Amino acid sequence: MRNILLFLLAILLSNCTQQPPALDFEKEKAAIQAVIAKETESYYKQDFENWKSTYLESPAFRKYCYWEGFPEKVTFYNGFESLKAEKKKQFESDATIWKGSTEERANENFRISHDMAWYTFEQYSYEKDTRKLLGKSLETRILEKENGQWKIAYLGYHYFPDTLVQK
């Protein structure tokens, strides 16, 4: 009996000390960038299903944003359901602001673990045809893995006031 208990204890201890598989940082970084690009592209194309597929559809989801263009300046969503309902209505009414614009990201910073990551960057948005700068923002995304796929769990942005944007 004692030998069986020692054997079981050895198995339990070996399971506790096993390290997770090594993280392929560049692979995960590329996957995160692809999710962010897909979210942005599907937003401007008003492709609701592809846009929605990039998010963690959970009460834990958060979106906190500042933009001068909002009547209230600050918007927030606690939980994905209210954001999903608003965006579905927005896409159906063809009311997407800056439709067709292009974005560039700079000063990217990634912190990635096996199931969670955060990504910060500066984003420059340009009018598609003229390349006129529409806005500059500081952006944050926190992502979680769901069924092996990165999903946006937190979306935050802070647009610089138009008077501070270097053109």
mmCIF file with all atom_site columns, C-alpha atoms in Angstrom:
data_model
loop_
_atom_site.group_PDB
_atom_site.id
_atom_site.type_symbol
_atom_site.label_atom_id
_atom_site.label_alt_id
_atom_site.label_comp_id
_atom_site.label_asym_id
_atom_site.label_entity_id
_atom_site.label_seq_id
_atom_site.pdbx_PDB_ins_code
_atom_site.Cartn_x
_atom_site.Cartn_y
_atom_site.Cartn_z
_atom_site.occupancy
_atom_site.B_iso_or_equiv
_atom_site.pdbx_formal_charge
_atom_site.auth_seq_id
_atom_site.auth_comp_id
_atom_site.auth_asym_id
_atom_site.auth_atom_id
_atom_site.pdbx_PDB_model_num
ATOM 1   C CA . MET A 1 1   ? 0.000   0.000  0.000   1.00 0.00 ? 1   MET A CA 1
ATOM 2   C CA . ARG A 1 2   ? 2.829   2.336  0.907   1.00 0.00 ? 2   ARG A CA 1
ATOM 3   C CA . ASN A 1 3   ? 4.478   1.773  -2.501  1.00 0.00 ? 3   ASN A CA 1
ATOM 4   C CA . ILE A 1 4   ? 1.218   2.591  -4.301  1.00 0.00 ? 4   ILE A CA 1
ATOM 5   C CA . LEU A 1 5   ? 0.846   5.834  -2.341  1.00 0.00 ? 5   LEU A CA 1
ATOM 6   C CA . LEU A 1 6   ? 4.449   6.804  -3.087  1.00 0.00 ? 6   LEU A CA 1
ATOM 7   C CA . PHE A 1 7   ? 3.906   6.007  -6.766  1.00 0.00 ? 7   PHE A CA 1
ATOM 8   C CA . LEU A 1 8   ? 0.739   8.155  -6.892  1.00 0.00 ? 8   LEU A CA 1
ATOM 9   C CA . LEU A 1 9   ? 2.508   10.965 -5.047  1.00 0.00 ? 9   LEU A CA 1
ATOM 10  C CA . ALA A 1 10  ? 5.396   10.819 -7.532  1.00 0.00 ? 10  ALA A CA 1
ATOM 11  C CA . ILE A 1 11  ? 2.930   11.067 -10.434 1.00 0.00 ? 11  ILE A CA 1
ATOM 12  C CA . LEU A 1 12  ? 1.158   14.038 -8.846  1.00 0.00 ? 12  LEU A CA 1
ATOM 13  C CA . LEU A 1 13  ? 4.425   15.827 -8.163  1.00 0.00 ? 13  LEU A CA 1
ATOM 14  C CA . SER A 1 14  ? 5.727   15.224 -11.675 1.00 0.00 ? 14  SER A CA 1
ATOM 15  C CA . ASN A 1 15  ? 2.513   16.672 -13.113 1.00 0.00 ? 15  ASN A CA 1
ATOM 16  C CA . CYS A 1 16  ? 2.896   19.768 -10.932 1.00 0.00 ? 16  CYS A CA 1
ATOM 17  C CA . THR A 1 17  ? 6.441   20.440 -12.059 1.00 0.00 ? 17  THR A CA 1
ATOM 18  C CA . GLN A 1 18  ? 5.941   19.920 -15.788 1.00 0.00 ? 18  GLN A CA 1
ATOM 19  C CA . GLN A 1 19  ? 6.485   23.068 -17.779 1.00 0.00 ? 19  GLN A CA 1
ATOM 20  C CA . PRO A 1 20  ? 4.009   24.119 -20.461 1.00 0.00 ? 20  PRO A CA 1
ATOM 21  C CA . PRO A 1 21  ? 5.288   23.760 -24.007 1.00 0.00 ? 21  PRO A CA 1
ATOM 22  C CA . ALA A 1 22  ? 7.580   26.532 -25.172 1.00 0.00 ? 22  ALA A CA 1
ATOM 23  C CA . LEU A 1 23  ? 5.796   29.556 -26.558 1.00 0.00 ? 23  LEU A CA 1
ATOM 24  C CA . ASP A 1 24  ? 6.531   30.424 -30.184 1.00 0.00 ? 24  ASP A CA 1
ATOM 25  C CA . PHE A 1 25  ? 6.455   34.195 -29.665 1.00 0.00 ? 25  PHE A CA 1
ATOM 26  C CA . GLU A 1 26  ? 6.671   35.154 -33.353 1.00 0.00 ? 26  GLU A CA 1
ATOM 27  C CA . LYS A 1 27  ? 3.916   32.733 -34.325 1.00 0.00 ? 27  LYS A CA 1
ATOM 28  C CA . GLU A 1 28  ? 1.595   34.021 -31.582 1.00 0.00 ? 28  GLU A CA 1
ATOM 29  C CA . LYS A 1 29  ? 2.467   37.631 -32.423 1.00 0.00 ? 29  LYS A CA 1
ATOM 30  C CA . ALA A 1 30  ? 1.554   37.036 -36.085 1.00 0.00 ? 30  ALA A CA 1
ATOM 31  C CA . ALA A 1 31  ? -1.720  35.365 -35.053 1.00 0.00 ? 31  ALA A CA 1
ATOM 32  C CA . ILE A 1 32  ? -2.600  38.340 -32.824 1.00 0.00 ? 32  ILE A CA 1
ATOM 33  C CA . GLN A 1 33  ? -1.780  40.830 -35.567 1.00 0.00 ? 33  GLN A CA 1
ATOM 34  C CA . ALA A 1 34  ? -3.971  38.829 -37.964 1.00 0.00 ? 34  ALA A CA 1
ATOM 35  C CA . VAL A 1 35  ? -6.929  38.959 -35.556 1.00 0.00 ? 35  VAL A CA 1
ATOM 36  C CA . ILE A 1 36  ? -6.541  42.724 -35.107 1.00 0.00 ? 36  ILE A CA 1
ATOM 37  C CA . ALA A 1 37  ? -6.264  43.240 -38.878 1.00 0.00 ? 37  ALA A CA 1
ATOM 38  C CA . LYS A 1 38  ? -9.336  41.055 -39.457 1.00 0.00 ? 38  LYS A CA 1
ATOM 39  C CA . GLU A 1 39  ? -11.326 42.994 -36.852 1.00 0.00 ? 39  GLU A CA 1
ATOM 40  C CA . THR A 1 40  ? -10.375 46.345 -38.393 1.00 0.00 ? 40  THR A CA 1
ATOM 41  C CA . GLU A 1 41  ? -10.941 45.253 -41.979 1.00 0.00 ? 41  GLU A CA 1
ATOM 42  C CA . SER A 1 42  ? -14.290 43.604 -41.285 1.00 0.00 ? 42  SER A CA 1
ATOM 43  C CA . TYR A 1 43  ? -15.388 46.685 -39.314 1.00 0.00 ? 43  TYR A CA 1
ATOM 44  C CA . TYR A 1 44  ? -14.758 49.008 -42.254 1.00 0.00 ? 44  TYR A CA 1
ATOM 45  C CA . LYS A 1 45  ? -16.350 46.530 -44.667 1.00 0.00 ? 45  LYS A CA 1
ATOM 46  C CA . GLN A 1 46  ? -19.298 46.256 -42.271 1.00 0.00 ? 46  GLN A CA 1
ATOM 47  C CA . ASP A 1 47  ? -19.011 42.465 -42.321 1.00 0.00 ? 47  ASP A CA 1
ATOM 48  C CA . PHE A 1 48  ? -20.796 41.707 -39.064 1.00 0.00 ? 48  PHE A CA 1
ATOM 49  C CA . GLU A 1 49  ? -20.073 37.965 -38.836 1.00 0.00 ? 49  GLU A CA 1
ATOM 50  C CA . ASN A 1 50  ? -16.331 38.313 -39.485 1.00 0.00 ? 50  ASN A CA 1
ATOM 51  C CA . TRP A 1 51  ? -16.136 41.308 -37.148 1.00 0.00 ? 51  TRP A CA 1
ATOM 52  C CA . LYS A 1 52  ? -17.956 39.435 -34.379 1.00 0.00 ? 52  LYS A CA 1
ATOM 53  C CA . SER A 1 53  ? -15.750 36.351 -34.812 1.00 0.00 ? 53  SER A CA 1
ATOM 54  C CA . THR A 1 54  ? -12.719 38.299 -33.544 1.00 0.00 ? 54  THR A CA 1
ATOM 55  C CA . TYR A 1 55  ? -14.235 38.969 -30.116 1.00 0.00 ? 55  TYR A CA 1
ATOM 56  C CA . LEU A 1 56  ? -14.629 37.063 -26.898 1.00 0.00 ? 56  LEU A CA 1
ATOM 57  C CA . GLU A 1 57  ? -18.413 36.904 -26.680 1.00 0.00 ? 57  GLU A CA 1
ATOM 58  C CA . SER A 1 58  ? -18.600 37.029 -22.927 1.00 0.00 ? 58  SER A CA 1
ATOM 59  C CA . PRO A 1 59  ? -19.860 39.176 -20.050 1.00 0.00 ? 59  PRO A CA 1
ATOM 60  C CA . ALA A 1 60  ? -16.143 39.584 -19.210 1.00 0.00 ? 60  ALA A CA 1
ATOM 61  C CA . PHE A 1 61  ? -15.530 41.573 -22.431 1.00 0.00 ? 61  PHE A CA 1
ATOM 62  C CA . ARG A 1 62  ? -14.762 45.293 -22.012 1.00 0.00 ? 62  ARG A CA 1
ATOM 63  C CA . LYS A 1 63  ? -14.462 48.269 -24.356 1.00 0.00 ? 63  LYS A CA 1
ATOM 64  C CA . TYR A 1 64  ? -13.366 51.678 -23.034 1.00 0.00 ? 64  TYR A CA 1
ATOM 65  C CA . CYS A 1 65  ? -12.723 54.481 -25.539 1.00 0.00 ? 65  CYS A CA 1
ATOM 66  C CA . TYR A 1 66  ? -12.209 58.211 -25.950 1.00 0.00 ? 66  TYR A CA 1
ATOM 67  C CA . TRP A 1 67  ? -12.747 60.177 -29.160 1.00 0.00 ? 67  TRP A CA 1
ATOM 68  C CA . GLU A 1 68  ? -13.645 63.835 -29.700 1.00 0.00 ? 68  GLU A CA 1
ATOM 69  C CA . GLY A 1 69  ? -16.091 62.717 -32.380 1.00 0.00 ? 69  GLY A CA 1
ATOM 70  C CA . PHE A 1 70  ? -18.334 60.991 -29.847 1.00 0.00 ? 70  PHE A CA 1
ATOM 71  C CA . PRO A 1 71  ? -21.016 63.338 -28.505 1.00 0.00 ? 71  PRO A CA 1
ATOM 72  C CA . GLU A 1 72  ? -20.217 62.026 -25.016 1.00 0.00 ? 72  GLU A CA 1
ATOM 73  C CA . LYS A 1 73  ? -16.421 61.804 -25.728 1.00 0.00 ? 73  LYS A CA 1
ATOM 74  C CA . VAL A 1 74  ? -16.098 58.554 -23.726 1.00 0.00 ? 74  VAL A CA 1
ATOM 75  C CA . THR A 1 75  ? -17.864 55.303 -24.532 1.00 0.00 ? 75  THR A CA 1
ATOM 76  C CA . PHE A 1 76  ? -17.747 52.007 -22.717 1.00 0.00 ? 76  PHE A CA 1
ATOM 77  C CA . TYR A 1 77  ? -19.249 48.535 -22.836 1.00 0.00 ? 77  TYR A CA 1
ATOM 78  C CA . ASN A 1 78  ? -19.200 45.987 -20.051 1.00 0.00 ? 78  ASN A CA 1
ATOM 79  C CA . GLY A 1 79  ? -20.036 42.674 -21.670 1.00 0.00 ? 79  GLY A CA 1
ATOM 80  C CA . PHE A 1 80  ? -20.144 41.864 -25.371 1.00 0.00 ? 80  PHE A CA 1
ATOM 81  C CA . GLU A 1 81  ? -23.928 41.670 -25.888 1.00 0.00 ? 81  GLU A CA 1
ATOM 82  C CA . SER A 1 82  ? -24.569 45.430 -25.829 1.00 0.00 ? 82  SER A CA 1
ATOM 83  C CA . LEU A 1 83  ? -21.671 46.143 -28.210 1.00 0.00 ? 83  LEU A CA 1
ATOM 84  C CA . LYS A 1 84  ? -22.794 43.355 -30.531 1.00 0.00 ? 84  LYS A CA 1
ATOM 85  C CA . ALA A 1 85  ? -26.351 44.733 -30.707 1.00 0.00 ? 85  ALA A CA 1
ATOM 86  C CA . GLU A 1 86  ? -25.118 48.272 -31.412 1.00 0.00 ? 86  GLU A CA 1
ATOM 87  C CA . LYS A 1 87  ? -22.675 47.199 -34.127 1.00 0.00 ? 87  LYS A CA 1
ATOM 88  C CA . LYS A 1 88  ? -25.225 44.989 -35.853 1.00 0.00 ? 88  LYS A CA 1
ATOM 89  C CA . LYS A 1 89  ? -27.583 47.979 -36.050 1.00 0.00 ? 89  LYS A CA 1
ATOM 90  C CA . GLN A 1 90  ? -24.731 50.267 -37.178 1.00 0.00 ? 90  GLN A CA 1
ATOM 91  C CA . PHE A 1 91  ? -23.607 47.899 -39.944 1.00 0.00 ? 91  PHE A CA 1
ATOM 92  C CA . GLU A 1 92  ? -27.168 47.366 -41.187 1.00 0.00 ? 92  GLU A CA 1
ATOM 93  C CA . SER A 1 93  ? -27.741 51.128 -41.403 1.00 0.00 ? 93  SER A CA 1
ATOM 94  C CA . ASP A 1 94  ? -24.423 51.663 -43.248 1.00 0.00 ? 94  ASP A CA 1
ATOM 95  C CA . ALA A 1 95  ? -23.349 54.205 -40.602 1.00 0.00 ? 95  ALA A CA 1
ATOM 96  C CA . THR A 1 96  ? -19.711 53.205 -40.181 1.00 0.00 ? 96  THR A CA 1
ATOM 97  C CA . ILE A 1 97  ? -17.457 56.222 -39.771 1.00 0.00 ? 97  ILE A CA 1
ATOM 98  C CA . TRP A 1 98  ? -14.272 56.330 -41.870 1.00 0.00 ? 98  TRP A CA 1
ATOM 99  C CA . LYS A 1 99  ? -15.520 53.487 -44.063 1.00 0.00 ? 99  LYS A CA 1
ATOM 100 C CA . GLY A 1 100 ? -12.734 52.308 -46.327 1.00 0.00 ? 100 GLY A CA 1
ATOM 101 C CA . SER A 1 101 ? -9.977  54.091 -44.436 1.00 0.00 ? 101 SER A CA 1
ATOM 102 C CA . THR A 1 102 ? -6.559  52.544 -44.052 1.00 0.00 ? 102 THR A CA 1
ATOM 103 C CA . GLU A 1 103 ? -4.597  52.133 -40.835 1.00 0.00 ? 103 GLU A CA 1
ATOM 104 C CA . GLU A 1 104 ? -0.950  51.930 -39.941 1.00 0.00 ? 104 GLU A CA 1
ATOM 105 C CA . ARG A 1 105 ? 0.399   50.771 -36.600 1.00 0.00 ? 105 ARG A CA 1
ATOM 106 C CA . ALA A 1 106 ? 3.625   51.900 -34.928 1.00 0.00 ? 106 ALA A CA 1
ATOM 107 C CA . ASN A 1 107 ? 5.407   51.485 -31.586 1.00 0.00 ? 107 ASN A CA 1
ATOM 108 C CA . GLU A 1 108 ? 3.906   48.049 -31.117 1.00 0.00 ? 108 GLU A CA 1
ATOM 109 C CA . ASN A 1 109 ? 4.388   46.288 -27.797 1.00 0.00 ? 109 ASN A CA 1
ATOM 110 C CA . PHE A 1 110 ? 3.411   42.662 -27.159 1.00 0.00 ? 110 PHE A CA 1
ATOM 111 C CA . ARG A 1 111 ? 3.181   40.705 -23.928 1.00 0.00 ? 111 ARG A CA 1
ATOM 112 C CA . ILE A 1 112 ? 2.164   37.139 -24.714 1.00 0.00 ? 112 ILE A CA 1
ATOM 113 C CA . SER A 1 113 ? 1.585   34.066 -22.580 1.00 0.00 ? 113 SER A CA 1
ATOM 114 C CA . HIS A 1 114 ? -0.052  30.799 -23.560 1.00 0.00 ? 114 HIS A CA 1
ATOM 115 C CA . ASP A 1 115 ? -3.676  31.877 -23.119 1.00 0.00 ? 115 ASP A CA 1
ATOM 116 C CA . MET A 1 116 ? -3.571  35.653 -22.691 1.00 0.00 ? 116 MET A CA 1
ATOM 117 C CA . ALA A 1 117 ? -1.828  38.554 -24.379 1.00 0.00 ? 117 ALA A CA 1
ATOM 118 C CA . TRP A 1 118 ? -1.830  42.299 -24.411 1.00 0.00 ? 118 TRP A CA 1
ATOM 119 C CA . TYR A 1 119 ? -0.884  44.447 -27.332 1.00 0.00 ? 119 TYR A CA 1
ATOM 120 C CA . THR A 1 120 ? -0.435  48.213 -27.378 1.00 0.00 ? 120 THR A CA 1
ATOM 121 C CA . PHE A 1 121 ? 0.283   50.409 -30.382 1.00 0.00 ? 121 PHE A CA 1
ATOM 122 C CA . GLU A 1 122 ? -0.166  53.799 -31.980 1.00 0.00 ? 122 GLU A CA 1
ATOM 123 C CA . GLN A 1 123 ? -2.600  53.770 -34.865 1.00 0.00 ? 123 GLN A CA 1
ATOM 124 C CA . TYR A 1 124 ? -2.763  56.253 -37.725 1.00 0.00 ? 124 TYR A CA 1
ATOM 125 C CA . SER A 1 125 ? -5.966  56.277 -39.769 1.00 0.00 ? 125 SER A CA 1
ATOM 126 C CA . TYR A 1 126 ? -5.945  57.690 -43.293 1.00 0.00 ? 126 TYR A CA 1
ATOM 127 C CA . GLU A 1 127 ? -8.599  58.492 -45.844 1.00 0.00 ? 127 GLU A CA 1
ATOM 128 C CA . LYS A 1 128 ? -8.374  55.781 -48.485 1.00 0.00 ? 128 LYS A CA 1
ATOM 129 C CA . ASP A 1 129 ? -8.019  57.856 -51.654 1.00 0.00 ? 129 ASP A CA 1
ATOM 130 C CA . THR A 1 130 ? -6.238  61.015 -50.480 1.00 0.00 ? 130 THR A CA 1
ATOM 131 C CA . ARG A 1 131 ? -4.160  59.551 -47.615 1.00 0.00 ? 131 ARG A CA 1
ATOM 132 C CA . LYS A 1 132 ? -5.342  62.493 -45.506 1.00 0.00 ? 132 LYS A CA 1
ATOM 133 C CA . LEU A 1 133 ? -4.699  61.751 -41.832 1.00 0.00 ? 133 LEU A CA 1
ATOM 134 C CA . LEU A 1 134 ? -8.058  61.201 -40.142 1.00 0.00 ? 134 LEU A CA 1
ATOM 135 C CA . GLY A 1 135 ? -6.758  60.528 -36.656 1.00 0.00 ? 135 GLY A CA 1
ATOM 136 C CA . LYS A 1 136 ? -4.049  59.187 -34.397 1.00 0.00 ? 136 LYS A CA 1
ATOM 137 C CA . SER A 1 137 ? -4.851  56.977 -31.435 1.00 0.00 ? 137 SER A CA 1
ATOM 138 C CA . LEU A 1 138 ? -3.209  55.048 -28.638 1.00 0.00 ? 138 LEU A CA 1
ATOM 139 C CA . GLU A 1 139 ? -4.661  51.540 -28.711 1.00 0.00 ? 139 GLU A CA 1
ATOM 140 C CA . THR A 1 140 ? -4.782  48.608 -26.316 1.00 0.00 ? 140 THR A CA 1
ATOM 141 C CA . ARG A 1 141 ? -6.016  45.083 -26.943 1.00 0.00 ? 141 ARG A CA 1
ATOM 142 C CA . ILE A 1 142 ? -6.124  42.296 -24.412 1.00 0.00 ? 142 ILE A CA 1
ATOM 143 C CA . LEU A 1 143 ? -6.716  38.931 -25.985 1.00 0.00 ? 143 LEU A CA 1
ATOM 144 C CA . GLU A 1 144 ? -7.613  35.512 -24.650 1.00 0.00 ? 144 GLU A CA 1
ATOM 145 C CA . LYS A 1 145 ? -7.374  32.177 -26.351 1.00 0.00 ? 145 LYS A CA 1
ATOM 146 C CA . GLU A 1 146 ? -10.685 30.447 -26.884 1.00 0.00 ? 146 GLU A CA 1
ATOM 147 C CA . ASN A 1 147 ? -10.521 26.990 -28.429 1.00 0.00 ? 147 ASN A CA 1
ATOM 148 C CA . GLY A 1 148 ? -6.971  27.738 -29.567 1.00 0.00 ? 148 GLY A CA 1
ATOM 149 C CA . GLN A 1 149 ? -7.927  31.026 -31.296 1.00 0.00 ? 149 GLN A CA 1
ATOM 150 C CA . TRP A 1 150 ? -7.065  34.529 -30.127 1.00 0.00 ? 150 TRP A CA 1
ATOM 151 C CA . LYS A 1 151 ? -10.132 36.656 -29.320 1.00 0.00 ? 151 LYS A CA 1
ATOM 152 C CA . ILE A 1 152 ? -10.311 40.303 -28.275 1.00 0.00 ? 152 ILE A CA 1
ATOM 153 C CA . ALA A 1 153 ? -11.375 40.458 -24.622 1.00 0.00 ? 153 ALA A CA 1
ATOM 154 C CA . TYR A 1 154 ? -10.633 44.165 -24.136 1.00 0.00 ? 154 TYR A CA 1
ATOM 155 C CA . LEU A 1 155 ? -10.559 46.953 -26.698 1.00 0.00 ? 155 LEU A CA 1
ATOM 156 C CA . GLY A 1 156 ? -9.407  50.402 -25.709 1.00 0.00 ? 156 GLY A CA 1
ATOM 157 C CA . TYR A 1 157 ? -8.454  53.466 -27.673 1.00 0.00 ? 157 TYR A CA 1
ATOM 158 C CA . HIS A 1 158 ? -7.791  57.106 -27.005 1.00 0.00 ? 158 HIS A CA 1
ATOM 159 C CA . TYR A 1 159 ? -7.798  59.397 -30.002 1.00 0.00 ? 159 TYR A CA 1
ATOM 160 C CA . PHE A 1 160 ? -5.651  62.487 -29.836 1.00 0.00 ? 160 PHE A CA 1
ATOM 161 C CA . PRO A 1 161 ? -7.620  65.709 -30.194 1.00 0.00 ? 161 PRO A CA 1
ATOM 162 C CA . ASP A 1 162 ? -7.418  66.978 -33.772 1.00 0.00 ? 162 ASP A CA 1
ATOM 163 C CA . THR A 1 163 ? -5.362  69.966 -32.611 1.00 0.00 ? 163 THR A CA 1
ATOM 164 C CA . LEU A 1 164 ? -2.598  67.647 -31.316 1.00 0.00 ? 164 LEU A CA 1
ATOM 165 C CA . VAL A 1 165 ? -2.337  65.340 -34.320 1.00 0.00 ? 165 VAL A CA 1
ATOM 166 C CA . GLN A 1 166 ? 0.845   66.003 -36.264 1.00 0.00 ? 166 GLN A CA 1
ATOM 167 C CA . LYS A 1 167 ? -0.058  66.189 -39.910 1.00 0.00 ? 167 LYS A CA 1
#
